[in-house]
PDB file of C-alpha atoms in Angstrom:
ATOM      1  CA  GLY D   1       0.000   0.000   0.000  1.00 67.00           C
ATOM      2  CA  ALA D   2       0.825   3.725   0.074  1.00 79.00           C
ATOM      3  CA  VAL D   3       1.365   4.288  -3.629  1.00 89.00           C
ATOM      4  CA  VAL D   4       1.662   7.822  -4.957  1.00 94.00           C
ATOM      5  CA  SER D   5       1.598   8.635  -8.653  1.00 95.00           C
ATOM      6  CA  GLN D   6       2.539  11.750 -10.579  1.00 96.00           C
ATOM      7  CA  HIS D   7       1.546  12.827 -14.025  1.00 96.00           C
ATOM      8  CA  PRO D   8       3.189  13.605 -16.324  1.00 97.00           C
ATOM      9  CA  SER D   9       6.533  11.982 -15.645  1.00 95.00           C
ATOM     10  CA  TRP D  10       8.215  14.517 -17.881  1.00 96.00           C
ATOM     11  CA  VAL D  11       7.152  17.589 -19.794  1.00 97.00           C
ATOM     12  CA  ILE D  12       8.832  20.013 -22.158  1.00 97.00           C
ATOM     13  CA  CYS D  13       7.192  23.376 -22.707  1.00 96.00           C
ATOM     14  CA  LYS D  14       7.895  26.766 -24.207  1.00 96.00           C
ATOM     15  CA  SER D  15       8.746  29.754 -22.077  1.00 97.00           C
ATOM     16  CA  GLY D  16       5.626  31.635 -21.000  1.00 96.00           C
ATOM     17  CA  THR D  17       3.283  28.692 -20.951  1.00 97.00           C
ATOM     18  CA  SER D  18       1.741  27.074 -17.871  1.00 97.00           C
ATOM     19  CA  VAL D  19       2.217  23.473 -16.849  1.00 97.00           C
ATOM     20  CA  LYS D  20       0.063  21.429 -14.478  1.00 97.00           C
ATOM     21  CA  ILE D  21       1.449  18.469 -12.545  1.00 97.00           C
ATOM     22  CA  GLU D  22      -0.862  16.019 -10.788  1.00 97.00           C
ATOM     23  CA  CYS D  23      -0.115  14.069  -7.641  1.00 96.00           C
ATOM     24  CA  ARG D  24      -2.424  11.234  -6.626  1.00 95.00           C
ATOM     25  CA  SER D  25      -2.502   8.896  -3.667  1.00 94.00           C
ATOM     26  CA  LEU D  26      -3.750   5.675  -5.229  1.00 93.00           C
ATOM     27  CA  ASP D  27      -4.655   3.480  -2.280  1.00 89.00           C
ATOM     28  CA  PHE D  28      -5.076   5.848   0.643  1.00 90.00           C
ATOM     29  CA  GLN D  29      -6.517   9.230   1.449  1.00 89.00           C
ATOM     30  CA  ALA D  30      -4.163  12.085   2.179  1.00 89.00           C
ATOM     31  CA  THR D  31      -5.319  15.246   3.874  1.00 84.00           C
ATOM     32  CA  THR D  32      -1.816  16.617   3.456  1.00 91.00           C
ATOM     33  CA  MET D  33       0.484  16.484   0.469  1.00 94.00           C
ATOM     34  CA  PHE D  34       3.827  18.156  -0.031  1.00 95.00           C
ATOM     35  CA  TRP D  35       5.536  19.572  -3.104  1.00 96.00           C
ATOM     36  CA  TYR D  36       9.312  19.517  -3.445  1.00 94.00           C
ATOM     37  CA  ARG D  37      11.773  20.716  -5.981  1.00 95.00           C
ATOM     38  CA  GLN D  38      15.097  19.011  -6.553  1.00 90.00           C
ATOM     39  CA  PHE D  39      18.085  20.355  -8.448  1.00 86.00           C
ATOM     40  CA  PRO D  40      20.722  17.991  -9.850  1.00 83.00           C
ATOM     41  CA  LYS D  41      22.804  16.288  -7.184  1.00 80.00           C
ATOM     42  CA  GLN D  42      21.037  18.154  -4.414  1.00 83.00           C
ATOM     43  CA  SER D  43      18.585  17.364  -1.669  1.00 85.00           C
ATOM     44  CA  LEU D  44      14.887  18.083  -1.839  1.00 87.00           C
ATOM     45  CA  MET D  45      13.665  21.612  -1.246  1.00 89.00           C
ATOM     46  CA  LEU D  46      10.171  21.826   0.247  1.00 91.00           C
ATOM     47  CA  MET D  47       8.086  24.292  -1.736  1.00 94.00           C
ATOM     48  CA  ALA D  48       4.696  24.050  -0.070  1.00 94.00           C
ATOM     49  CA  THR D  49       2.325  22.024   2.045  1.00 93.00           C
ATOM     50  CA  SER D  50      -0.987  21.246   0.411  1.00 90.00           C
ATOM     51  CA  ASN D  51      -3.984  20.709   2.681  1.00 88.00           C
ATOM     52  CA  GLU D  52      -7.241  19.302   1.377  1.00 86.00           C
ATOM     53  CA  GLY D  53      -9.956  21.934   1.301  1.00 84.00           C
ATOM     54  CA  SER D  54      -7.774  24.853   2.310  1.00 86.00           C
ATOM     55  CA  LYS D  55      -5.046  27.079   0.964  1.00 89.00           C
ATOM     56  CA  ALA D  56      -1.556  25.745   0.614  1.00 92.00           C
ATOM     57  CA  THR D  57       1.195  26.874   2.946  1.00 92.00           C
ATOM     58  CA  TYR D  58       4.238  28.057   1.045  1.00 95.00           C
ATOM     59  CA  GLU D  59       7.811  28.010   2.264  1.00 92.00           C
ATOM     60  CA  GLN D  60       9.714  31.228   2.486  1.00 92.00           C
ATOM     61  CA  GLY D  61      10.951  32.413  -0.876  1.00 93.00           C
ATOM     62  CA  VAL D  62       8.479  30.391  -2.938  1.00 95.00           C
ATOM     63  CA  GLU D  63       6.196  32.538  -5.069  1.00 94.00           C
ATOM     64  CA  LYS D  64       2.615  31.480  -4.458  1.00 93.00           C
ATOM     65  CA  ASP D  65       1.366  33.219  -7.595  1.00 95.00           C
ATOM     66  CA  LYS D  66       3.867  31.360  -9.714  1.00 96.00           C
ATOM     67  CA  PHE D  67       3.393  27.924  -8.206  1.00 97.00           C
ATOM     68  CA  LEU D  68      -0.337  27.410  -7.794  1.00 96.00           C
ATOM     69  CA  ILE D  69      -1.379  24.490  -5.638  1.00 94.00           C
ATOM     70  CA  ASN D  70      -4.843  23.003  -5.463  1.00 92.00           C
ATOM     71  CA  HIS D  71      -5.817  20.090  -3.218  1.00 90.00           C
ATOM     72  CA  ALA D  72      -9.395  19.503  -4.287  1.00 83.00           C
ATOM     73  CA  SER D  73      -9.847  15.997  -2.954  1.00 90.00           C
ATOM     74  CA  LEU D  74      -8.320  13.567  -0.493  1.00 90.00           C
ATOM     75  CA  THR D  75      -6.434  11.818  -3.284  1.00 93.00           C
ATOM     76  CA  LEU D  76      -5.381  14.612  -5.637  1.00 94.00           C
ATOM     77  CA  SER D  77      -3.181  17.670  -5.431  1.00 95.00           C
ATOM     78  CA  THR D  78      -2.041  19.695  -8.415  1.00 96.00           C
ATOM     79  CA  LEU D  79       0.882  22.045  -8.915  1.00 97.00           C
ATOM     80  CA  THR D  80       0.630  24.545 -11.749  1.00 97.00           C
ATOM     81  CA  VAL D  81       3.772  26.353 -12.808  1.00 97.00           C
ATOM     82  CA  THR D  82       2.456  29.546 -14.359  1.00 97.00           C
ATOM     83  CA  SER D  83       4.291  31.466 -17.068  1.00 96.00           C
ATOM     84  CA  ALA D  84       7.169  29.032 -16.896  1.00 96.00           C
ATOM     85  CA  HIS D  85      10.707  30.188 -17.642  1.00 96.00           C
ATOM     86  CA  PRO D  86      13.924  28.231 -18.161  1.00 95.00           C
ATOM     87  CA  GLU D  87      14.940  28.763 -14.531  1.00 94.00           C
ATOM     88  CA  ASP D  88      11.844  26.787 -13.499  1.00 95.00           C
ATOM     89  CA  SER D  89      13.293  23.704 -15.162  1.00 96.00           C
ATOM     90  CA  SER D  90      13.713  21.151 -12.402  1.00 95.00           C
ATOM     91  CA  PHE D  91      12.588  17.834 -10.985  1.00 94.00           C
ATOM     92  CA  TYR D  92       9.340  18.257  -9.043  1.00 96.00           C
ATOM     93  CA  ILE D  93       8.391  15.598  -6.518  1.00 94.00           C
ATOM     94  CA  CYS D  94       5.233  15.307  -4.462  1.00 95.00           C
ATOM     95  CA  SER D  95       4.563  13.270  -1.362  1.00 94.00           C
ATOM     96  CA  ALA D  96       1.432  12.296   0.525  1.00 94.00           C
ATOM     97  CA  ARG D  97       1.203  12.043   4.267  1.00 90.00           C
ATOM     98  CA  ALA D  98      -0.258   8.913   5.800  1.00 85.00           C
ATOM     99  CA  ARG D  99      -0.716   8.091   9.430  1.00 80.00           C
ATOM    100  CA  ARG D 100      -0.015   4.437  10.054  1.00 73.00           C
ATOM    101  CA  GLY D 101       0.118   2.998  13.545  1.00 73.00           C
ATOM    102  CA  GLY D 102       0.080   6.495  15.006  1.00 74.00           C
ATOM    103  CA  ILE D 103       3.141   7.529  12.985  1.00 76.00           C
ATOM    104  CA  ASP D 104       3.170  10.097  10.186  1.00 77.00           C
ATOM    105  CA  THR D 105       5.034   8.860   7.131  1.00 83.00           C
ATOM    106  CA  GLN D 106       5.451  10.532   3.760  1.00 87.00           C
ATOM    107  CA  TYR D 107       5.191   8.474   0.604  1.00 91.00           C
ATOM    108  CA  PHE D 108       6.702   9.983  -2.502  1.00 93.00           C
ATOM    109  CA  GLY D 109       5.669  10.083  -6.114  1.00 94.00           C
ATOM    110  CA  PRO D 110       8.116   9.204  -8.895  1.00 92.00           C
ATOM    111  CA  GLY D 111       8.706  12.842  -9.812  1.00 93.00           C
ATOM    112  CA  THR D 112       8.090  15.053 -12.851  1.00 95.00           C
ATOM    113  CA  ARG D 113      10.959  16.356 -14.954  1.00 95.00           C
ATOM    114  CA  LEU D 114      10.072  19.830 -16.251  1.00 96.00           C
ATOM    115  CA  THR D 115      12.139  21.388 -19.032  1.00 96.00           C
ATOM    116  CA  VAL D 116      11.293  24.908 -20.128  1.00 96.00           C
ATOM    117  CA  LEU D 117      12.764  25.968 -23.454  1.00 96.00           C
TER     118      LEU D 117
ATOM    119  CA  GLY G   1      15.722  24.344  14.539  1.00 80.00           C
ATOM    120  CA  ASP G   2      15.714  20.667  13.735  1.00 85.00           C
ATOM    121  CA  SER G   3      18.384  19.449  11.344  1.00 90.00           C
ATOM    122  CA  VAL G   4      19.917  16.318   9.828  1.00 94.00           C
ATOM    123  CA  THR G   5      23.548  15.853   8.842  1.00 94.00           C
ATOM    124  CA  GLN G   6      24.777  13.025   6.642  1.00 94.00           C
ATOM    125  CA  MET G   7      28.258  11.973   5.698  1.00 87.00           C
ATOM    126  CA  GLU G   8      29.387  13.407   2.413  1.00 84.00           C
ATOM    127  CA  GLY G   9      29.672  11.184  -0.585  1.00 86.00           C
ATOM    128  CA  PRO G  10      30.119   9.698  -2.936  1.00 94.00           C
ATOM    129  CA  VAL G  11      30.734   6.429  -1.179  1.00 96.00           C
ATOM    130  CA  THR G  12      32.296   3.893  -3.527  1.00 97.00           C
ATOM    131  CA  LEU G  13      32.354   0.232  -2.564  1.00 97.00           C
ATOM    132  CA  SER G  14      32.977  -3.090  -4.192  1.00 97.00           C
ATOM    133  CA  GLU G  15      30.162  -5.607  -4.353  1.00 97.00           C
ATOM    134  CA  GLU G  16      29.676  -7.562  -1.103  1.00 97.00           C
ATOM    135  CA  ALA G  17      31.428  -4.890   0.963  1.00 97.00           C
ATOM    136  CA  PHE G  18      29.995  -3.619   4.263  1.00 98.00           C
ATOM    137  CA  LEU G  19      28.162  -0.308   4.099  1.00 97.00           C
ATOM    138  CA  THR G  20      27.786   2.408   6.704  1.00 97.00           C
ATOM    139  CA  ILE G  21      26.289   5.805   5.971  1.00 97.00           C
ATOM    140  CA  ASN G  22      26.394   8.079   8.978  1.00 97.00           C
ATOM    141  CA  CYS G  23      23.464  10.262   9.961  1.00 97.00           C
ATOM    142  CA  THR G  24      23.136  12.496  12.998  1.00 97.00           C
ATOM    143  CA  TYR G  25      20.307  14.788  13.948  1.00 95.00           C
ATOM    144  CA  THR G  26      19.307  17.631  16.222  1.00 94.00           C
ATOM    145  CA  ALA G  27      15.716  17.934  17.358  1.00 90.00           C
ATOM    146  CA  THR G  28      13.837  19.531  20.209  1.00 83.00           C
ATOM    147  CA  GLY G  29      10.864  17.173  20.187  1.00 77.00           C
ATOM    148  CA  TYR G  30      10.450  13.436  19.744  1.00 79.00           C
ATOM    149  CA  PRO G  31      11.150  12.828  16.080  1.00 90.00           C
ATOM    150  CA  SER G  32      10.670   9.788  13.971  1.00 91.00           C
ATOM    151  CA  LEU G  33      13.650   8.962  11.794  1.00 94.00           C
ATOM    152  CA  PHE G  34      13.639   7.738   8.211  1.00 95.00           C
ATOM    153  CA  TRP G  35      15.922   6.562   5.455  1.00 97.00           C
ATOM    154  CA  TYR G  36      14.767   7.132   1.898  1.00 95.00           C
ATOM    155  CA  VAL G  37      16.473   5.890  -1.266  1.00 96.00           C
ATOM    156  CA  GLN G  38      16.401   7.580  -4.655  1.00 92.00           C
ATOM    157  CA  TYR G  39      17.386   5.692  -7.787  1.00 91.00           C
ATOM    158  CA  PRO G  40      18.478   7.716 -10.825  1.00 86.00           C
ATOM    159  CA  GLY G  41      15.637   9.672 -12.388  1.00 83.00           C
ATOM    160  CA  GLU G  42      13.090   8.523  -9.828  1.00 85.00           C
ATOM    161  CA  GLY G  43      11.307   9.810  -6.744  1.00 85.00           C
ATOM    162  CA  LEU G  44      12.110   8.745  -3.211  1.00 89.00           C
ATOM    163  CA  GLN G  45      11.243   5.368  -1.772  1.00 92.00           C
ATOM    164  CA  LEU G  46      10.878   4.788   1.935  1.00 92.00           C
ATOM    165  CA  LEU G  47      13.605   2.325   2.918  1.00 96.00           C
ATOM    166  CA  LEU G  48      13.072   2.062   6.668  1.00 95.00           C
ATOM    167  CA  LYS G  49      11.985   4.027   9.692  1.00 93.00           C
ATOM    168  CA  ALA G  50      12.185   4.084  13.486  1.00 94.00           C
ATOM    169  CA  THR G  51       9.889   5.937  15.798  1.00 90.00           C
ATOM    170  CA  LYS G  52      11.525   5.908  19.208  1.00 90.00           C
ATOM    171  CA  ALA G  53      14.845   5.418  20.948  1.00 92.00           C
ATOM    172  CA  ASP G  54      16.469   2.002  20.477  1.00 95.00           C
ATOM    173  CA  ASP G  55      14.062   1.042  17.710  1.00 95.00           C
ATOM    174  CA  LYS G  56      15.727  -0.714  14.788  1.00 97.00           C
ATOM    175  CA  GLY G  57      14.302  -0.244  11.325  1.00 96.00           C
ATOM    176  CA  SER G  58      15.168  -2.822   8.699  1.00 97.00           C
ATOM    177  CA  ASN G  59      14.328  -3.587   5.082  1.00 96.00           C
ATOM    178  CA  LYS G  60      16.023  -5.331   2.140  1.00 95.00           C
ATOM    179  CA  GLY G  61      19.112  -6.106   4.219  1.00 97.00           C
ATOM    180  CA  PHE G  62      19.502  -2.499   5.362  1.00 98.00           C
ATOM    181  CA  GLU G  63      19.122  -1.558   8.988  1.00 98.00           C
ATOM    182  CA  ALA G  64      19.432   1.482  11.229  1.00 98.00           C
ATOM    183  CA  THR G  65      19.063   1.926  14.975  1.00 98.00           C
ATOM    184  CA  TYR G  66      17.608   5.039  16.606  1.00 97.00           C
ATOM    185  CA  ARG G  67      20.293   6.096  19.107  1.00 96.00           C
ATOM    186  CA  LYS G  68      19.067   8.918  21.292  1.00 93.00           C
ATOM    187  CA  GLU G  69      22.253   9.122  23.358  1.00 94.00           C
ATOM    188  CA  THR G  70      24.348   9.837  20.276  1.00 95.00           C
ATOM    189  CA  THR G  71      21.496  11.423  18.248  1.00 95.00           C
ATOM    190  CA  SER G  72      22.333   9.114  15.380  1.00 97.00           C
ATOM    191  CA  PHE G  73      20.582   6.865  12.875  1.00 98.00           C
ATOM    192  CA  HIS G  74      23.375   5.294  10.842  1.00 98.00           C
ATOM    193  CA  LEU G  75      22.421   3.131   7.870  1.00 98.00           C
ATOM    194  CA  GLU G  76      24.176  -0.233   7.509  1.00 98.00           C
ATOM    195  CA  LYS G  77      24.142  -3.187   5.173  1.00 98.00           C
ATOM    196  CA  GLY G  78      26.312  -6.252   5.500  1.00 97.00           C
ATOM    197  CA  SER G  79      26.858  -6.962   1.806  1.00 96.00           C
ATOM    198  CA  VAL G  80      26.028  -4.402  -0.861  1.00 97.00           C
ATOM    199  CA  GLN G  81      25.058  -5.165  -4.434  1.00 97.00           C
ATOM    200  CA  VAL G  82      25.450  -3.154  -7.618  1.00 96.00           C
ATOM    201  CA  SER G  83      21.694  -2.621  -7.565  1.00 95.00           C
ATOM    202  CA  ASP G  84      22.044  -0.704  -4.283  1.00 97.00           C
ATOM    203  CA  SER G  85      23.736   2.147  -6.140  1.00 96.00           C
ATOM    204  CA  ALA G  86      21.555   5.174  -5.442  1.00 96.00           C
ATOM    205  CA  VAL G  87      21.298   8.318  -3.330  1.00 95.00           C
ATOM    206  CA  TYR G  88      20.313   7.759   0.296  1.00 97.00           C
ATOM    207  CA  PHE G  89      18.556  10.434   2.342  1.00 95.00           C
ATOM    208  CA  CYS G  90      18.239  10.494   6.099  1.00 96.00           C
ATOM    209  CA  ALA G  91      15.255  12.468   7.406  1.00 94.00           C
ATOM    210  CA  LEU G  92      13.381  13.282  10.565  1.00 92.00           C
ATOM    211  CA  SER G  93       9.801  14.227  11.250  1.00 87.00           C
ATOM    212  CA  ASP G  94       8.344  15.788  14.354  1.00 71.00           C
ATOM    213  CA  GLN G  95       5.686  13.401  15.619  1.00 61.00           C
ATOM    214  CA  SER G  96       4.378  15.556  18.451  1.00 58.00           C
ATOM    215  CA  GLN G  97       0.624  15.702  18.851  1.00 54.00           C
ATOM    216  CA  GLY G  98      -1.441  18.751  18.189  1.00 51.00           C
ATOM    217  CA  SER G  99      -1.653  21.521  15.634  1.00 47.00           C
ATOM    218  CA  GLY G 100       2.074  22.175  15.817  1.00 52.00           C
ATOM    219  CA  ASN G 101       2.792  18.968  14.001  1.00 60.00           C
ATOM    220  CA  THR G 102       3.132  19.976  10.364  1.00 67.00           C
ATOM    221  CA  GLY G 103       4.265  16.566   9.219  1.00 75.00           C
ATOM    222  CA  LYS G 104       7.226  18.155   7.478  1.00 84.00           C
ATOM    223  CA  LEU G 105      10.322  16.134   6.813  1.00 88.00           C
ATOM    224  CA  ILE G 106      13.748  17.561   7.440  1.00 89.00           C
ATOM    225  CA  PHE G 107      16.225  15.967   5.023  1.00 91.00           C
ATOM    226  CA  GLY G 108      19.931  15.502   5.128  1.00 92.00           C
ATOM    227  CA  GLN G 109      21.873  16.448   2.041  1.00 91.00           C
ATOM    228  CA  GLY G 110      21.913  12.919   0.649  1.00 93.00           C
ATOM    229  CA  THR G 111      24.764  10.464   0.195  1.00 95.00           C
ATOM    230  CA  THR G 112      25.521   8.892  -3.156  1.00 95.00           C
ATOM    231  CA  LEU G 113      26.464   5.224  -3.032  1.00 97.00           C
ATOM    232  CA  GLN G 114      28.273   3.659  -5.967  1.00 96.00           C
ATOM    233  CA  VAL G 115      28.774  -0.080  -5.891  1.00 97.00           C
ATOM    234  CA  LYS G 116      31.207  -1.564  -8.405  1.00 96.00           C
ATOM    235  CA  PRO G 117      31.110  -5.181  -9.526  1.00 95.00           C
TER     236      PRO G 117
END
């Protein structure tokens, strides 16, 4: 159990366009999902916490108007990169929080490689 | 604030060698500790976890013991395989009850393991 999917797995877009990435928890419900960004050979940088039915909480330095997060259901969160530019090219990873045996554990999606030309 | 420090890599070993990746942490609460593994081009997979002092997490031949006295959670494997080549992340999560628990993970910087045949 605890499978998280992301779609698409990779996307190439032109500068100025918007890209939507979906994160789904396939076999459990997640009231909280997280969005991370990872640069080559680096650790994960938390961008925002997505809570079902409420506004996302963004980390310091992350532009909320650029990275729109919607958590419309207990199994789906979306990240939309608006007006993408080459510097937004990165590996975006989501995770879903599950409470098992009284312990919070995050389960990660396979990631989405975004390339902005 | 809470933090995680991992040994720097890359760690290069021959197949069947013994593996240790050091991880130490600082935390004010009662964290749970995790090891995640990331294979090239993929998201993170939960490898093992421990929720309280002296707990040992184990999976796929890997193990780590939650040592509160030394604030450590070192990852070990008795005999590595080429297929273990990946980046390993140590992480902690505050498991305290109440609204202060954000469920956020604090990651170490990651350690690259290269296993040669």
